[in-house]
Coordinates of C-alpha atoms in Angstrom, one line a residue:
M1 CA 0.0 0.0 0.0
R2 CA 2.8 2.4 0.8
R3 CA 4.5 1.7 -2.5
L4 CA 1.2 2.4 -4.3
L5 CA 0.8 5.7 -2.5
R6 CA 4.4 6.7 -3.2
K7 CA 3.8 6.0 -6.9
I8 CA 0.6 8.1 -7.0
Q9 CA 2.3 11.0 -5.2
S10 CA 5.3 10.9 -7.6
S11 CA 3.4 12.3 -10.5
Y12 CA 0.7 15.0 -10.8
E13 CA -0.8 13.1 -13.7
K14 CA -1.2 10.0 -11.5
Q15 CA -2.8 12.1 -8.8
V16 CA -5.4 13.5 -11.2
L17 CA -6.1 10.0 -12.6
F18 CA -6.4 8.5 -9.1
S19 CA -8.8 11.3 -8.0
L20 CA -11.0 10.9 -11.0
V21 CA -11.1 7.1 -10.6
L22 CA -11.9 7.5 -6.9
F23 CA -14.6 10.0 -7.5
S24 CA -16.2 7.8 -10.2
G25 CA -15.9 4.7 -8.0
V26 CA -17.7 6.5 -5.1
I27 CA -20.5 7.7 -7.4
L28 CA -21.0 4.2 -8.7
L29 CA -21.0 2.7 -5.2
W30 CA -23.5 5.3 -3.8
T31 CA -25.7 4.7 -6.8
M32 CA -25.8 0.9 -6.3
L33 CA -26.5 1.3 -2.6
F34 CA -29.1 4.0 -3.0
Y35 CA -30.9 2.0 -5.7
S36 CA -31.0 -1.1 -3.5
L37 CA -32.1 0.8 -0.3
H38 CA -34.7 3.0 -2.0
N39 CA -36.4 0.1 -3.7
S40 CA -36.3 -1.9 -0.5
Y41 CA -37.8 0.7 1.9
E42 CA -39.9 3.0 -0.4
A43 CA -43.1 2.2 -2.1
K44 CA -42.2 4.1 -5.2
K45 CA -39.7 2.1 -7.3
I46 CA -36.9 3.9 -9.3
S47 CA -34.7 2.9 -12.2
P48 CA -30.8 2.8 -12.0
I49 CA -30.6 5.9 -14.1
E50 CA -32.9 7.8 -11.6
A51 CA -30.7 6.6 -8.8
L52 CA -27.6 7.8 -10.6
I53 CA -29.1 11.2 -11.2
F54 CA -30.2 11.6 -7.5
V55 CA -26.7 10.6 -6.3
V56 CA -24.9 13.0 -8.6
E57 CA -27.3 15.8 -7.5
T58 CA -26.7 15.0 -3.8
V59 CA -22.9 14.6 -4.0
T60 CA -22.5 17.8 -5.9
T61 CA -25.0 19.5 -3.5
T62 CA -27.2 20.5 -6.4
G63 CA -30.2 18.8 -4.6
Y64 CA -33.3 19.2 -6.8
G65 CA -35.1 16.7 -4.4
E66 CA -37.4 14.9 -6.9
L67 CA -37.5 11.8 -4.8
L68 CA -38.1 13.5 -1.4
P69 CA -39.5 13.0 1.2
F70 CA -38.4 9.6 2.3
S71 CA -40.5 7.5 4.6
H72 CA -37.6 5.6 6.3
D73 CA -34.9 7.2 8.5
L74 CA -32.2 4.9 7.0
L75 CA -32.5 6.7 3.7
W76 CA -32.2 10.1 5.3
G77 CA -29.0 9.0 7.1
F78 CA -27.6 7.6 3.9
V79 CA -28.3 10.8 2.0
L80 CA -26.5 12.8 4.7
V81 CA -23.4 10.6 4.4
M82 CA -23.5 11.1 0.6
M83 CA -23.6 14.9 1.1
I84 CA -20.7 14.9 3.4
S85 CA -18.6 12.6 1.1
G86 CA -19.5 14.9 -1.8
V87 CA -18.2 18.0 0.1
V88 CA -14.9 16.1 1.0
M89 CA -14.4 15.0 -2.6
F90 CA -15.1 18.5 -3.9
L91 CA -12.5 20.0 -1.6
M92 CA -10.0 17.3 -2.8
L93 CA -10.5 18.2 -6.4
V94 CA -10.3 21.9 -5.7
N95 CA -7.0 21.4 -4.0
L96 CA -5.8 19.2 -6.8
F97 CA -6.8 21.4 -9.7
L98 CA -6.9 25.0 -8.4
T99 CA -3.9 25.0 -5.9
P100 CA -1.3 24.5 -8.7
I101 CA -2.9 27.3 -10.7
I102 CA -3.0 29.7 -7.7
Q103 CA 0.5 28.7 -6.7
N104 CA 1.8 29.3 -10.2
K105 CA 0.3 32.8 -10.2
V106 CA 1.6 33.7 -6.8
H107 CA 5.0 31.9 -7.0
P108 CA 5.5 30.4 -10.4
V109 CA 7.8 27.4 -10.7
P110 CA 9.5 26.4 -13.9
P111 CA 8.9 22.9 -15.3
T112 CA 11.4 20.2 -14.3
T113 CA 10.0 17.4 -16.4
L114 CA 8.7 17.1 -19.9
S115 CA 5.0 18.0 -20.3
Y116 CA 4.7 15.3 -23.0
P117 CA 7.0 12.4 -23.9
C118 CA 9.2 12.8 -27.0
A119 CA 11.9 10.7 -28.7
D120 CA 14.4 11.3 -31.5
H121 CA 14.5 15.0 -30.4
V122 CA 17.1 17.7 -29.9
V123 CA 18.4 18.5 -26.4
I124 CA 20.0 21.9 -26.1
F125 CA 22.2 23.2 -23.2
G126 CA 22.2 27.0 -22.9
Y127 CA 20.1 29.8 -24.3
N128 CA 21.5 32.8 -26.2
P129 CA 21.0 34.7 -29.5
V130 CA 22.7 31.8 -31.4
I131 CA 20.2 29.3 -29.9
V132 CA 17.3 31.7 -30.8
E133 CA 18.3 31.4 -34.4
V134 CA 18.8 27.6 -34.2
L135 CA 15.3 27.2 -32.7
E136 CA 13.8 29.2 -35.6
H137 CA 15.6 27.0 -38.2
M138 CA 14.7 23.7 -36.4
H139 CA 11.1 24.7 -35.7
C140 CA 10.5 24.8 -39.4
L141 CA 11.2 21.1 -39.6
G142 CA 8.6 20.3 -36.9
V143 CA 11.3 18.8 -34.6
D144 CA 10.7 18.3 -30.8
I145 CA 13.3 20.3 -28.9
V146 CA 14.1 20.2 -25.2
L147 CA 16.0 23.2 -23.8
I148 CA 17.8 22.8 -20.4
E149 CA 18.1 26.0 -18.4
E150 CA 19.6 26.2 -14.9
D151 CA 18.6 29.8 -14.1
E152 CA 15.1 29.7 -12.6
K153 CA 14.0 33.2 -13.9
K154 CA 15.2 32.5 -17.4
A155 CA 13.6 29.1 -17.4
L156 CA 10.2 30.6 -16.5
R157 CA 10.5 33.3 -19.2
E158 CA 11.6 30.8 -21.8
A159 CA 8.8 28.4 -20.9
V160 CA 6.3 31.1 -21.7
T161 CA 7.9 32.8 -24.7
L162 CA 9.3 29.9 -26.8
P163 CA 7.2 28.1 -29.5
G164 CA 5.1 25.0 -28.8
L165 CA 7.6 22.4 -30.0
V166 CA 10.2 23.6 -27.4
Q167 CA 9.9 22.2 -23.9
V168 CA 12.0 23.9 -21.2
I169 CA 13.5 21.9 -18.4
Y170 CA 14.7 23.7 -15.3
G171 CA 17.7 22.0 -13.6
R172 CA 21.5 21.9 -13.2
F173 CA 23.4 21.2 -16.3
D174 CA 25.7 18.7 -14.5
E175 CA 23.0 16.6 -12.8
E176 CA 22.0 13.2 -14.1
K177 CA 18.4 13.8 -12.9
T178 CA 18.2 16.8 -15.3
W179 CA 19.5 14.7 -18.2
N180 CA 17.0 11.9 -17.6
N181 CA 14.2 14.4 -17.3
A182 CA 15.2 15.8 -20.7
G183 CA 15.2 12.3 -22.3
V184 CA 18.9 12.3 -23.4
S185 CA 18.9 8.5 -23.8
D186 CA 16.2 8.8 -26.6
C187 CA 17.3 12.0 -28.4
R188 CA 19.1 12.2 -31.7
Y189 CA 21.2 15.4 -31.3
I190 CA 22.7 17.2 -28.3
L191 CA 23.8 20.8 -28.7
F192 CA 26.0 22.7 -26.3
C193 CA 26.2 26.4 -26.3
L194 CA 28.0 27.0 -23.0
E195 CA 31.5 28.0 -21.8
D196 CA 33.9 25.4 -23.2
M197 CA 35.0 24.0 -19.9
I198 CA 31.4 23.7 -18.6
S199 CA 30.4 21.9 -21.8
A200 CA 33.4 19.5 -21.4
E201 CA 32.5 18.8 -17.7
V202 CA 28.8 18.1 -18.5
L203 CA 29.6 16.0 -21.6
L204 CA 32.0 13.8 -19.6
G205 CA 29.2 12.5 -17.4
L206 CA 26.5 12.7 -20.1
R207 CA 28.2 10.7 -22.9
K208 CA 27.7 7.3 -21.3
L209 CA 23.9 7.8 -21.2
T210 CA 23.3 8.5 -24.8
H211 CA 24.2 7.6 -28.4
A212 CA 23.1 11.0 -29.7
R213 CA 25.4 13.0 -32.0
V214 CA 26.9 15.8 -29.8
I215 CA 27.6 19.2 -31.3
V216 CA 29.5 21.8 -29.3
I217 CA 29.6 25.5 -30.3
T218 CA 32.9 26.9 -29.1
T219 CA 34.6 30.2 -29.4
G220 CA 38.2 29.1 -29.6
H221 CA 40.6 26.2 -30.0
D222 CA 42.0 26.0 -26.5
S223 CA 39.5 23.4 -25.3
D224 CA 39.3 21.3 -28.5
Q225 CA 41.3 18.4 -27.1
Y226 CA 39.2 18.3 -23.8
L227 CA 35.9 18.5 -25.7
T228 CA 36.9 15.7 -28.1
L229 CA 38.1 13.4 -25.3
C230 CA 34.9 14.0 -23.4
G231 CA 32.9 12.8 -26.3
A232 CA 32.0 15.7 -28.6
D233 CA 31.3 14.5 -32.2
V234 CA 31.5 18.0 -33.9
L235 CA 33.1 21.2 -32.8
V236 CA 31.7 24.4 -34.3
H237 CA 34.2 27.2 -34.0
S238 CA 31.9 30.3 -34.2
K239 CA 34.6 32.9 -34.9
D240 CA 36.3 30.7 -37.5
I241 CA 33.0 30.2 -39.4
V242 CA 32.2 33.9 -39.4
G243 CA 35.8 34.9 -40.1
T244 CA 36.1 32.6 -43.1
L245 CA 32.7 33.6 -44.4
T246 CA 33.8 37.3 -44.4
A247 CA 37.2 36.7 -45.8
R248 CA 36.1 34.5 -48.7
H249 CA 34.4 37.4 -50.3
A250 CA 37.9 38.6 -51.1
L251 CA 38.3 35.4 -53.1
L252 CA 36.6 37.3 -55.9
G253 CA 39.7 39.5 -56.3
V254 CA 42.3 36.7 -56.9
E255 CA 43.7 35.6 -60.3
P256 CA 41.5 33.1 -62.2
D257 CA 44.3 30.6 -62.7
T258 CA 44.8 30.2 -58.9
L259 CA 41.1 30.1 -58.0
A260 CA 40.5 26.4 -58.5
T261 CA 43.4 25.3 -56.2
N262 CA 42.9 28.0 -53.6
P263 CA 42.2 26.6 -50.1
V264 CA 39.5 29.1 -49.4
M265 CA 37.6 27.9 -52.5
E266 CA 37.9 24.4 -51.1
K267 CA 36.3 25.7 -47.8
I268 CA 33.4 27.2 -49.7
L269 CA 32.7 23.9 -51.4
Q270 CA 32.9 22.1 -48.1
E271 CA 30.8 24.6 -46.1
T272 CA 28.0 24.9 -48.7
S273 CA 27.6 21.1 -49.1
S274 CA 24.6 19.4 -47.5
A275 CA 23.8 15.8 -46.6
I276 CA 21.1 15.8 -49.3
G277 CA 21.6 16.2 -53.1
T278 CA 24.5 17.7 -55.0
C279 CA 23.4 21.4 -55.1
R280 CA 25.1 24.3 -53.3
F281 CA 23.3 27.3 -52.0
V282 CA 25.8 30.1 -52.1
R283 CA 26.0 33.8 -51.4
I284 CA 28.2 36.0 -53.7
P285 CA 28.8 39.7 -53.1
V286 CA 29.4 42.1 -56.0
I287 CA 32.8 43.7 -55.2
P288 CA 34.3 46.8 -56.9
G289 CA 35.6 45.8 -60.3
S290 CA 33.4 42.7 -60.5
M291 CA 32.6 41.5 -64.0
A292 CA 28.9 41.4 -63.0
E293 CA 28.9 45.1 -61.9
G294 CA 26.8 47.3 -64.3
K295 CA 25.2 44.4 -66.1
T296 CA 21.6 43.3 -66.0
I297 CA 20.7 40.0 -64.4
S298 CA 19.4 38.5 -67.6
S299 CA 22.6 39.4 -69.5
L300 CA 24.6 37.2 -67.1
R301 CA 22.7 34.1 -68.1
F302 CA 23.1 32.3 -64.8
E303 CA 20.9 29.3 -65.7
T304 CA 22.0 29.0 -69.3
D305 CA 25.8 29.4 -69.0
Y306 CA 26.4 28.3 -65.4
H307 CA 23.4 26.2 -64.5
F308 CA 22.8 28.3 -61.4
R309 CA 19.5 29.9 -60.4
L310 CA 19.3 33.3 -58.8
I311 CA 16.9 33.0 -55.8
Y312 CA 17.1 36.5 -54.4
L313 CA 19.4 39.3 -53.6
I314 CA 20.0 41.8 -50.9
R315 CA 20.7 45.4 -51.7
K316 CA 21.6 47.6 -48.7
G317 CA 19.8 45.3 -46.4
E318 CA 16.6 45.1 -48.5
V319 CA 15.6 41.6 -49.6
I320 CA 14.4 41.3 -53.2
L321 CA 12.9 38.0 -54.1
S322 CA 12.9 36.8 -57.7
P323 CA 14.5 40.1 -58.9
P324 CA 13.6 41.1 -62.5
G325 CA 15.9 40.4 -65.4
D326 CA 16.4 44.0 -66.3
M327 CA 17.7 45.0 -62.8
I328 CA 21.2 46.3 -63.0
I329 CA 23.7 44.7 -60.7
D330 CA 25.8 47.1 -58.5
R331 CA 28.4 46.7 -55.8
S332 CA 25.8 47.2 -53.0
M333 CA 24.3 43.8 -53.8
V334 CA 24.8 40.3 -52.5
L335 CA 23.4 37.5 -54.7
Y336 CA 22.0 34.2 -53.5
L337 CA 22.1 31.3 -56.0
I338 CA 21.6 27.6 -56.1
G339 CA 23.1 25.1 -58.5
P340 CA 25.3 22.0 -58.7
G341 CA 28.5 22.1 -56.7
N342 CA 30.7 21.1 -59.7
G343 CA 29.7 24.4 -61.4
L344 CA 30.6 26.8 -58.6
F345 CA 34.1 27.4 -59.8
K346 CA 32.8 28.2 -63.3
L347 CA 30.2 30.6 -61.9
V348 CA 32.7 32.5 -59.7
S349 CA 35.4 32.7 -62.3
G350 CA 33.1 33.5 -65.2
A351 CA 30.7 36.1 -63.7
F352 CA 32.0 37.5 -60.4
L353 CA 35.8 37.9 -60.4
A354 CA 37.0 41.4 -60.2
R355 CA 39.1 42.8 -63.1
S356 CA 41.3 45.6 -61.7
D357 CA 44.9 46.6 -61.8
A358 CA 44.6 48.1 -58.3
E359 CA 46.3 46.4 -55.4
N360 CA 44.1 43.9 -53.5
L361 CA 44.6 45.6 -50.1
A362 CA 42.3 45.1 -47.1
I363 CA 42.1 47.0 -43.9
I364 CA 41.0 44.9 -40.9
G365 CA 39.6 46.8 -38.0
G366 CA 39.9 44.5 -34.9
L367 CA 42.3 41.7 -34.6
G368 CA 40.5 39.4 -32.2
T369 CA 39.8 35.8 -32.9
M370 CA 37.6 36.7 -35.9
G371 CA 39.9 39.3 -37.3
A372 CA 42.8 36.9 -37.0
V373 CA 40.9 34.2 -39.0
I374 CA 40.2 36.8 -41.7
A375 CA 43.8 37.9 -41.8
R376 CA 44.9 34.3 -42.1
D377 CA 42.6 33.6 -45.0
F378 CA 43.6 36.8 -46.7
I379 CA 47.2 35.7 -46.6
Q380 CA 46.2 32.3 -48.1
L381 CA 44.5 34.3 -50.9
G382 CA 47.7 36.1 -51.6
L383 CA 46.2 39.5 -50.6
S384 CA 47.8 42.3 -48.6
C385 CA 46.2 43.5 -45.4
V386 CA 46.7 46.1 -42.7
T387 CA 45.4 45.2 -39.3
I388 CA 44.3 47.7 -36.6
D389 CA 43.6 46.9 -32.9
R390 CA 43.6 48.9 -29.7
N391 CA 45.2 46.0 -27.7
P392 CA 49.0 46.1 -27.9
K393 CA 49.2 42.3 -27.3
A394 CA 47.1 41.6 -30.4
G395 CA 50.1 42.0 -32.7
A396 CA 48.3 44.3 -35.1
D397 CA 50.2 46.4 -37.7
V398 CA 48.7 49.5 -36.1
T399 CA 48.0 49.8 -32.4
G400 CA 45.3 52.3 -31.3
E401 CA 41.7 53.4 -31.7
I402 CA 40.4 52.3 -35.1
R403 CA 38.9 55.6 -36.0
S404 CA 42.0 57.5 -35.1
A405 CA 44.2 55.1 -37.0
L406 CA 41.9 55.5 -40.1
T407 CA 42.1 59.3 -39.9
N408 CA 45.9 59.1 -39.8
A409 CA 46.1 56.7 -42.7
R410 CA 43.8 58.2 -45.3
E411 CA 46.1 57.3 -48.2
I412 CA 45.8 53.7 -47.3
V413 CA 42.0 54.0 -47.0
H414 CA 41.8 55.5 -50.5
S415 CA 43.9 52.7 -52.0
A416 CA 42.2 49.8 -50.2
R417 CA 39.7 47.6 -51.9
F418 CA 38.2 46.0 -48.7
F419 CA 37.5 47.3 -45.2
L420 CA 36.4 44.8 -42.5
A421 CA 35.0 46.3 -39.3
V422 CA 35.1 43.2 -37.0
T423 CA 35.6 44.5 -33.5
Q424 CA 33.4 43.3 -30.7
D425 CA 32.0 46.8 -30.2
D426 CA 29.1 47.4 -32.6
R427 CA 29.3 51.1 -32.1
E428 CA 32.9 51.1 -33.1
N429 CA 32.1 49.1 -36.2
L430 CA 29.2 51.5 -37.1
F431 CA 31.2 54.7 -36.9
S432 CA 34.4 53.3 -38.5
T433 CA 32.2 52.1 -41.4
L434 CA 30.7 55.5 -41.7
M435 CA 34.1 57.1 -41.8
V436 CA 35.6 54.8 -44.3
R437 CA 32.6 55.1 -46.7
H438 CA 33.0 58.8 -46.6
E439 CA 36.7 58.6 -47.4
N440 CA 36.4 56.0 -50.1
P441 CA 33.1 55.6 -51.9
D442 CA 34.3 52.7 -54.0
I443 CA 35.6 50.5 -51.2
C444 CA 33.9 47.2 -50.3
I445 CA 32.9 47.2 -46.6
F446 CA 32.0 44.3 -44.4
S447 CA 30.8 45.0 -40.9
R448 CA 30.3 42.7 -37.9
C449 CA 27.1 43.1 -35.8
S450 CA 26.1 41.4 -32.6
R451 CA 22.7 43.2 -32.2
P452 CA 20.0 42.7 -34.9
E453 CA 18.5 46.1 -34.3
L454 CA 21.7 47.7 -35.5
I455 CA 21.8 45.9 -38.9
P456 CA 19.8 48.6 -40.7
R457 CA 22.0 51.4 -39.3
L458 CA 25.2 49.7 -40.5
Y459 CA 23.7 49.5 -44.0
E460 CA 22.8 53.2 -43.7
A461 CA 26.4 54.0 -42.6
G462 CA 27.7 52.4 -45.9
A463 CA 28.3 48.7 -45.2
D464 CA 27.9 46.5 -48.3
Y465 CA 27.5 43.3 -46.2
V466 CA 26.6 43.0 -42.5
V467 CA 27.5 39.8 -40.7
Y468 CA 25.1 39.0 -37.9
I469 CA 27.0 36.3 -36.1
P470 CA 24.1 34.3 -34.5
T471 CA 22.5 33.7 -37.9
I472 CA 25.7 32.5 -39.5
I473 CA 26.5 30.1 -36.7
A474 CA 22.9 28.8 -36.6
Q475 CA 22.9 28.0 -40.3
A476 CA 26.2 26.1 -39.9
V477 CA 24.8 24.1 -37.0
C478 CA 21.5 23.3 -38.7
R479 CA 23.4 22.0 -41.8
M480 CA 24.7 19.3 -39.5
M481 CA 21.2 18.1 -38.4
L482 CA 19.1 16.0 -40.7
Y483 CA 15.4 15.4 -39.7
H484 CA 12.7 13.8 -41.8
N485 CA 15.3 13.6 -44.6
A486 CA 15.3 17.4 -44.7
Q487 CA 17.7 20.2 -43.9
I488 CA 17.1 24.0 -43.5
L489 CA 19.8 25.6 -45.7
H490 CA 19.0 29.2 -45.2
S491 CA 16.4 31.6 -43.7
I492 CA 15.4 34.9 -45.4
D493 CA 14.5 37.8 -43.2
H494 CA 13.0 35.5 -40.5
S495 CA 10.1 34.8 -42.8
W496 CA 11.1 32.5 -45.6
H497 CA 13.1 29.3 -45.4
I498 CA 15.1 27.4 -48.0
A499 CA 15.1 23.6 -47.4
A500 CA 16.6 20.6 -49.0
L501 CA 14.3 17.6 -48.9
Q502 CA 14.9 14.0 -49.9
V503 CA 11.6 12.4 -51.2
T504 CA 11.0 9.1 -49.3
S505 CA 7.3 8.8 -50.1
R506 CA 6.5 5.9 -52.4
R507 CA 3.5 7.7 -53.9
V508 CA 4.4 9.5 -57.1
T509 CA 3.1 13.1 -57.2
D510 CA 3.6 16.0 -59.6
A511 CA 5.0 19.5 -59.1
G512 CA 1.6 21.1 -59.6
S513 CA -0.1 19.1 -56.9
L514 CA 2.8 19.8 -54.5
R515 CA 2.5 23.6 -55.1
K516 CA -1.3 23.6 -54.8
K517 CA -1.4 21.6 -51.5
T518 CA 1.6 23.2 -49.8
Q519 CA 2.1 26.6 -51.5
V520 CA 5.9 26.1 -51.5
S521 CA 8.1 27.3 -54.3
I522 CA 10.1 24.6 -56.0
L523 CA 13.6 26.0 -56.6
A524 CA 15.2 22.9 -58.1
R525 CA 15.0 19.2 -58.4
D526 CA 18.1 17.0 -58.2
R527 CA 17.5 13.5 -59.7
K528 CA 20.6 11.3 -59.6
G529 CA 22.9 14.4 -60.1
Y530 CA 20.8 16.0 -62.8
V531 CA 19.6 19.4 -61.6
M532 CA 16.4 20.9 -63.1
F533 CA 14.9 24.3 -62.5
H534 CA 11.4 25.6 -63.2
L535 CA 9.5 22.4 -63.0
S536 CA 6.2 22.3 -64.9
D537 CA 3.0 21.4 -63.1
K538 CA 3.0 18.0 -64.8
E539 CA 6.6 17.1 -63.9
E540 CA 6.7 14.0 -61.7
I541 CA 8.3 13.9 -58.3
C542 CA 9.4 10.4 -57.3
E543 CA 11.0 8.6 -54.4
G544 CA 14.7 9.4 -54.3
D545 CA 14.4 12.9 -55.8
C546 CA 16.0 15.8 -53.9
L547 CA 13.9 18.9 -53.9
Y548 CA 15.1 22.4 -52.9
L549 CA 12.1 24.3 -51.6
M550 CA 11.3 27.9 -50.4
G551 CA 8.4 28.8 -48.2
T552 CA 7.2 29.7 -44.8
Q553 CA 7.5 27.5 -41.8
V554 CA 4.0 26.0 -42.2
Q555 CA 4.5 25.5 -46.0
I556 CA 7.8 23.7 -45.5
Q557 CA 6.3 21.4 -42.8
K558 CA 3.4 20.5 -45.1
A559 CA 5.8 19.6 -47.9
I560 CA 7.9 17.4 -45.5
K561 CA 4.7 15.6 -44.4
K562 CA 3.5 15.1 -48.0
L563 CA 6.8 13.8 -49.4
S564 CA 7.9 11.7 -46.4
Y565 CA 7.3 8.0 -46.2
D566 CA 4.5 7.0 -43.9
P567 CA 4.6 3.2 -43.0
Q568 CA 0.9 3.4 -41.9

């Protein structure tokens, strides 16, 4: 009996179930007894239904009294017992249902267990702007996510504000109880976004409980060995990713004959690959002197000559979907294209390389981890760079405030082709961008940003390309996660998503039916390495095809459901 009571008390759901069963059992018992006693002592006979109605009225103290008065005292005593038991059970149910609600209003408590069971899910340790972007990408795939938070106030806030597929667990990162409550033994991926040593400590105890793929977002390389020994499967170096992404735009200024063998070109091919299909989704900026500058989109013949499709472009922060063919390309644009990976070299070298006799000089403002990665990649590209940092220990070419250094080196600013504002101070990046754009209207400017609300201001200050770090890292992380044979490759302005989806449904459908039922835009179809754009409505979509789709979160989810194999 004690063991049974302990089991009931261990779970709120069990307490509710027990109370409802007890209440129903008492009602049934009173009905049987009342039916027997009434028909034994009263002249007027009643049916079982009439007995049930009278018992419910009495227990709930409704008391319409259709069967009163009674002629025997035993029935009066029995009715009194029913009334008292009804009041007791009512108070029990009020305590069970209303007390948690009142307590949650007066002193809310964050959840420590899952509100519903899940498996094959993602468990995330830590919550910050990077995870916000990851959640937005993963939510599009309809994936169950469990977020572990050890700060009580943050856990309460996140439990209320995060979307429905995210369950928040409050508990210490390093406690096995928290791991079990989050279902780590049944999850598919575990993502850490904590300090490196905390991630290593937690992972050391957690690894033996799960076979999930563990991804750790780290800021440097100092803890790589510890994290790998503790069981990390993938290390995502945030500053390396953002630094290489920024530096590779300068790839457009190298000589064509060295492009194919350049290590940065190899990085682009590796980073833009996905677990599905052969296509690459790439972003290419238009730098000063680019062959594309001043030409119309239609004249570049992306699909005819290079077998790449232009999806959209960004001009000074403005997103332009399906830009018209007569639009003239200028240096303020960044183009986003999709096509087969083996044609990327031909696309870059044939349409976007810069033709200029000017020296490929870059000025790097800020020589932290990210600036150092950019400088390293620039050197690999064979480009010259001048680094500026206020920290004497950074080893920059110029030590001091960036704006002061730029003022004293106006000749260098006028001759430079690139300026990269990559300090950790958004305000410093903003005003150095403004200053450089004023001094050199033709320079190509890349600015780092940590706060999304400042992105429009950086574009207004003259930046050609703004790097919002959390989005870049989230996209890199989500490329490593495959769910429902689908991956989110890119998000556009937090509204539209580009996904790669492997068709596993055995039912043959057509492109027109898919568009009509899901409202998605079909960007391309990859069938055994043959990529096709602009599918007609009658074009068949079969098992094994890889589709590249664009749509809202709901539209992508509908497409995944329609094109995925359902064994039932």
